Amino acid sequence: MDIKILRMGHRPQRDQRITTHVGLVGRAFGANGLFLTSSDEKIKKSIDDVSSRFGGDFEVKVGVSWRSVLKNWSGLIVHLTMYGERLVDKSSELKSIDQDILVVVGAEKVPGRVYELADLNISVTNQPHSEIAALAVLLDRIYDGKQLKKHFDGQVKVVPSENDKKVKYLD
Amino acid sequence: MDIKILRMGHRPQRDQRITTHVGLVGRAFGANGLFLTSSDEKIKKSIDDVSSRFGGDFEVKVGVSWRSVLKNWSGLIVHLTMYGERLVDKSSELKSIDQDILVVVGAEKVPGRVYELADLNISVTNQPHSEIAALAVLLDRIYDGKQLKKHFDGQVKVVPSENDKKVKYLD
């Protein structure tokens, strides 16, 4: 199963760190790519840099058109919005999906058209909080927690530790 | 059970939005307060503004000393770090805690003393991603998913919807 993220409405100054977190959470939680509707090469560089050290094959594409990504996606489209149907009511449906999934994550304002084009508009609580948290919990439900054990074949490897920082550097 | 968040190392320009998301996720996911080791009143204002409209009793204290918060905390201290023990190995332990919990969430660099003072150093994957996502998934495991159904008694209420934005304004 292929899971990709479409990040919309990114504003280069204001959203730089939030969008980077969106990408890094996508990568760490088992998605395999990010489409960004902005030509912000800095984001791509930050995320590619993590992938080159920590492993995985997460692909970042910048400067894409959201319309064409949505139109050309052949699997399911899930849009994360605090106005959507509750994740708690959709978890089992999401867990049993065997198509590719495009997860749409907006900044402040998302065009109404996106709500229509999405197969599911999903809310991770109906409270205002964070698209980063919403993405993490959605992927957690889709993968049923297994993403937390995902193995990455990188040069840098953190060794879990009780109260230390242990890092291995592989050749 | 009382769950509070200690946000350390916040840099007013750089971390404003990330720290706001940390607070909003804490609020939406069932924590009841944020301690911020910076006197950034803007953060407090943003989060208080959400609470006043959407409800709940989430308290934000700015300008606190992390040493004194950690020293005076009477329950469990859980520090989120990519170097810590894996959440997957600690989930059942976390679920059965009946003490108050202080969740420590750092920005880039966290003093070694914090690793020692914490009862648990927990990693939500050992990959670099986001303290916002780590906090969301930790709270999800502590509350066993029930935080997603938490009721807020606010003036503004979002009504879950298939592909619409439905909001009720109560008196």
XYZ file of C-alpha atoms in Angstrom:
342
model
C 0.000 0.000 0.000
C 1.270 3.375 -1.061
C 0.469 6.329 1.189
C 1.364 9.804 0.043
C 0.697 13.196 1.579
C -0.477 16.302 -0.218
C 0.359 19.439 1.721
C -1.711 22.411 0.516
C -1.614 26.122 1.167
C 1.958 26.187 2.457
C 3.200 29.749 2.957
C 7.023 29.740 2.652
C 7.824 32.008 5.625
C 5.064 31.144 8.047
C 4.644 27.411 7.506
C 8.203 26.250 6.978
C 8.600 24.331 10.209
C 5.041 23.024 10.352
C 5.319 21.665 6.804
C 8.709 20.111 7.570
C 7.122 18.358 10.563
C 4.263 17.169 8.341
C 6.810 15.591 5.985
C 8.940 14.071 8.745
C 5.898 12.583 10.483
C 4.744 11.173 7.146
C 8.152 9.556 6.647
C 8.520 8.251 10.228
C 4.934 6.927 10.301
C 5.141 4.904 7.112
C 4.003 7.149 4.256
C 6.301 7.187 1.259
C 6.019 10.607 -0.240
C 5.015 14.251 0.091
C 3.562 16.503 -2.595
C 3.952 20.178 -1.772
C 1.912 22.853 -3.579
C 4.698 25.383 -3.270
C 8.185 25.517 -4.735
C 9.824 25.634 -1.331
C 13.091 23.785 -1.927
C 14.170 24.269 1.692
C 11.492 21.860 2.887
C 12.608 19.260 0.373
C 16.214 19.704 1.446
C 15.416 19.294 5.178
C 13.394 16.133 4.676
C 15.758 14.612 2.063
C 18.608 15.255 4.469
C 16.881 13.235 7.201
C 16.123 10.412 4.735
C 19.717 10.277 3.516
C 20.993 9.843 7.084
C 18.203 7.830 8.716
C 17.119 5.762 5.708
C 13.892 5.005 3.911
C 12.699 6.002 0.462
C 10.476 8.985 1.204
C 10.096 11.167 -1.860
C 9.390 14.909 -1.724
C 7.983 16.694 -4.770
C 7.618 20.455 -4.597
C 5.731 22.890 -6.829
C 2.904 20.506 -7.707
C -0.650 21.515 -8.609
C -3.147 20.216 -6.045
C -5.828 19.900 -8.708
C -3.724 17.618 -10.852
C -2.532 15.518 -7.892
C -6.129 15.016 -6.772
C -7.352 14.361 -10.299
C -4.641 11.838 -11.114
C -4.713 9.907 -7.848
C -6.011 6.411 -8.481
C -6.595 5.306 -4.883
C -8.523 6.762 -1.962
C -8.337 10.438 -0.999
C -8.581 11.272 2.700
C -8.730 14.942 3.662
C -7.929 15.844 7.266
C -10.149 18.626 8.590
C -11.645 19.441 11.985
C -15.034 19.641 10.214
C -14.980 16.091 8.925
C -16.457 12.830 10.128
C -14.928 11.585 13.353
C -11.903 9.328 13.107
C -13.338 7.185 15.932
C -16.290 6.364 13.677
C -14.102 5.601 10.656
C -11.126 3.770 12.181
C -12.163 0.256 11.263
C -13.023 1.328 7.707
C -9.603 2.974 7.367
C -7.806 -0.050 8.776
C -9.285 -2.336 6.144
C -8.442 -0.228 3.092
C -6.254 -1.977 0.568
C -5.961 0.823 -1.965
C -3.289 3.502 -2.114
C -4.157 6.487 0.036
C -3.537 10.185 -0.549
C -3.790 12.140 2.697
C -4.568 15.824 2.142
C -3.308 18.184 4.830
C -4.167 21.851 4.526
C -2.823 25.010 6.109
C -5.344 27.648 7.295
C -7.843 27.728 4.404
C -8.639 24.860 2.080
C -10.812 25.376 -1.062
C -14.298 23.855 -0.850
C -13.488 21.813 -3.943
C -11.109 19.671 -1.873
C -13.957 18.635 0.443
C -15.859 17.423 -2.609
C -12.970 15.650 -4.297
C -11.997 13.775 -1.132
C -13.515 10.321 -0.594
C -13.387 10.934 3.122
C -13.177 14.150 5.132
C -11.889 13.023 8.509
C -11.583 14.907 11.791
C -9.162 13.839 14.497
C -11.335 15.417 17.209
C -13.507 18.375 16.151
C -11.263 20.728 18.107
C -8.691 23.075 16.584
C -5.197 21.662 17.135
C -2.577 20.610 14.608
C -2.404 19.036 11.173
C 0.813 17.349 12.334
C -0.971 15.575 15.189
C -3.949 14.743 12.976
C -1.666 13.138 10.381
C 0.199 11.135 13.037
C -2.991 9.740 14.577
C -4.566 8.997 11.185
C -1.500 7.015 10.049
C -1.460 5.287 13.433
C -5.033 4.092 12.874
C -4.439 3.072 9.254
C -1.372 1.025 10.226
C -2.950 -0.107 13.505
C 0.108 1.015 15.471
C 2.549 -1.071 13.440
C 4.250 2.018 12.000
C 5.873 2.547 15.398
C 7.991 -0.542 14.750
C 8.905 0.312 11.164
C 12.506 -0.486 10.337
C 14.673 2.056 8.528
C 17.904 1.071 6.856
C 19.867 4.248 7.465
C 23.467 5.079 8.306
C 22.333 6.668 11.571
C 20.525 4.466 14.033
C 19.224 5.524 17.444
C 19.372 2.789 20.065
C 16.461 3.122 22.514
C 17.777 3.919 25.960
C 16.454 4.494 29.473
C 18.159 7.834 30.065
C 20.948 8.201 27.571
C 21.535 9.226 23.971
C 22.837 6.201 22.081
C 23.483 6.491 18.374
C 25.145 4.003 16.023
C 26.755 5.079 12.764
C 26.784 2.291 10.215
C 28.946 2.118 7.097
C -5.810 12.153 36.602
C -4.061 15.413 35.897
C -1.846 15.613 32.814
C 0.249 18.704 32.250
C 2.805 19.554 29.623
C 6.140 21.231 30.165
C 7.434 22.841 26.997
C 11.150 23.576 27.223
C 13.595 25.536 25.121
C 10.972 27.557 23.261
C 12.569 30.264 21.134
C 10.005 33.070 20.695
C 10.527 33.734 16.980
C 11.374 30.310 15.680
C 9.084 28.089 17.758
C 5.911 30.147 18.041
C 3.704 27.999 15.888
C 5.187 24.676 16.935
C 4.678 25.541 20.617
C 1.130 26.731 19.948
C 0.410 23.386 18.276
C 1.933 21.583 21.290
C -0.485 23.444 23.572
C -3.518 22.943 21.335
C -2.824 19.236 20.957
C -2.433 18.973 24.720
C -5.795 20.659 25.192
C -7.638 18.701 22.481
C -6.137 15.379 23.600
C -7.111 15.651 27.251
C -4.226 17.322 29.079
C -5.221 20.215 31.326
C -2.318 22.596 31.320
C 0.884 23.821 29.719
C 3.962 25.193 31.463
C 6.144 27.235 29.147
C 9.757 28.076 30.036
C 9.602 31.374 28.193
C 7.586 34.516 28.832
C 5.933 34.358 25.440
C 2.501 35.858 26.123
C 1.453 35.421 22.489
C 1.354 31.651 22.904
C -0.785 31.966 26.014
C -3.133 34.338 24.202
C -3.568 32.016 21.192
C -4.336 28.971 23.308
C -6.540 30.830 25.812
C -8.473 32.227 22.883
C -9.239 28.733 21.590
C -10.269 27.588 25.093
C -12.589 30.550 25.560
C -14.425 29.746 22.325
C -14.263 25.949 22.205
C -14.416 25.234 25.931
C -12.454 23.256 28.472
C -10.258 24.373 31.344
C -6.791 24.219 29.877
C -4.410 26.458 31.782
C -1.294 28.042 30.258
C 1.491 29.327 32.512
C 4.378 31.160 30.877
C 7.791 32.134 32.228
C 8.184 29.120 34.515
C 11.489 27.547 35.545
C 11.794 23.977 34.252
C 13.904 22.995 37.254
C 11.238 24.050 39.717
C 8.388 22.491 37.720
C 10.281 19.178 37.581
C 11.318 19.395 41.256
C 7.809 20.210 42.499
C 5.916 17.700 40.367
C 4.417 15.043 42.613
C 3.375 12.487 39.969
C 5.166 10.786 37.116
C 7.480 12.621 34.708
C 7.552 11.411 31.110
C 10.076 13.012 28.777
C 9.500 12.621 25.050
C 12.731 12.109 23.129
C 13.715 10.146 20.045
C 16.495 8.581 22.154
C 14.168 7.109 24.779
C 12.646 3.690 25.297
C 10.143 2.718 22.639
C 6.518 3.674 23.217
C 5.449 0.270 21.854
C 7.305 -1.363 24.753
C 5.841 0.990 27.363
C 2.226 1.420 26.209
C 0.615 -0.967 28.683
C 2.612 0.526 31.558
C 1.515 4.021 30.548
C -2.115 2.966 30.206
C -2.229 1.683 33.785
C -0.746 4.765 35.467
C -3.047 6.341 38.047
C -0.780 9.209 39.089
C -0.658 12.687 37.630
C 1.647 12.898 34.635
C 3.953 15.678 33.530
C 4.900 15.308 29.872
C 8.131 17.096 29.009
C 8.449 18.250 25.401
C 11.686 19.893 24.338
C 12.721 21.976 21.368
C 16.105 21.241 19.700
C 18.421 20.708 22.707
C 17.314 19.431 26.120
C 19.734 19.485 29.098
C 21.013 16.055 30.178
C 19.584 16.719 33.644
C 16.061 16.322 32.216
C 16.840 12.762 31.094
C 17.866 11.965 34.668
C 14.939 13.693 36.378
C 12.355 12.001 34.144
C 10.843 8.724 35.356
C 10.509 7.643 31.756
C 12.271 8.808 28.610
C 9.979 7.688 25.822
C 10.490 7.638 22.060
C 7.586 7.635 19.631
C 9.693 5.899 16.976
C 13.454 6.498 17.088
C 13.235 8.620 13.966
C 13.412 12.423 13.893
C 9.938 13.856 13.331
C 7.878 16.161 15.527
C 7.274 16.787 19.217
C 3.664 17.602 18.281
C 3.108 14.158 16.783
C 4.961 12.475 19.646
C 2.744 14.243 22.201
C -0.440 13.317 20.320
C 0.453 9.630 20.104
C 1.634 9.473 23.728
C -1.646 10.967 24.983
C -3.529 8.616 22.672
C -1.833 5.623 24.310
C -2.283 6.946 27.871
C -6.004 7.541 27.275
C -6.339 4.451 25.100
C -7.999 6.444 22.329
C -10.765 7.810 24.553
C -9.468 11.393 24.249
C -10.828 11.433 20.686
C -14.342 11.431 22.151
C -13.685 14.052 24.831
C -16.563 16.482 25.256
C -15.899 20.230 25.390
C -18.487 22.622 26.696
C -17.696 25.602 24.495
C -19.717 28.271 22.724
C -18.419 27.036 19.384
C -19.197 23.483 18.415
C -18.196 21.766 15.190
C -20.728 19.236 13.936
C -18.946 16.343 12.156
C -19.906 16.311 8.499
C -19.260 14.278 5.371
C -18.162 17.158 3.152
C -19.358 20.378 4.709
C -18.352 22.859 7.415
C -21.025 22.815 10.090
C -20.596 24.964 13.168
C -23.045 25.669 15.979
C -22.773 28.762 18.132
C -24.273 28.248 21.570
C -25.274 30.988 24.016
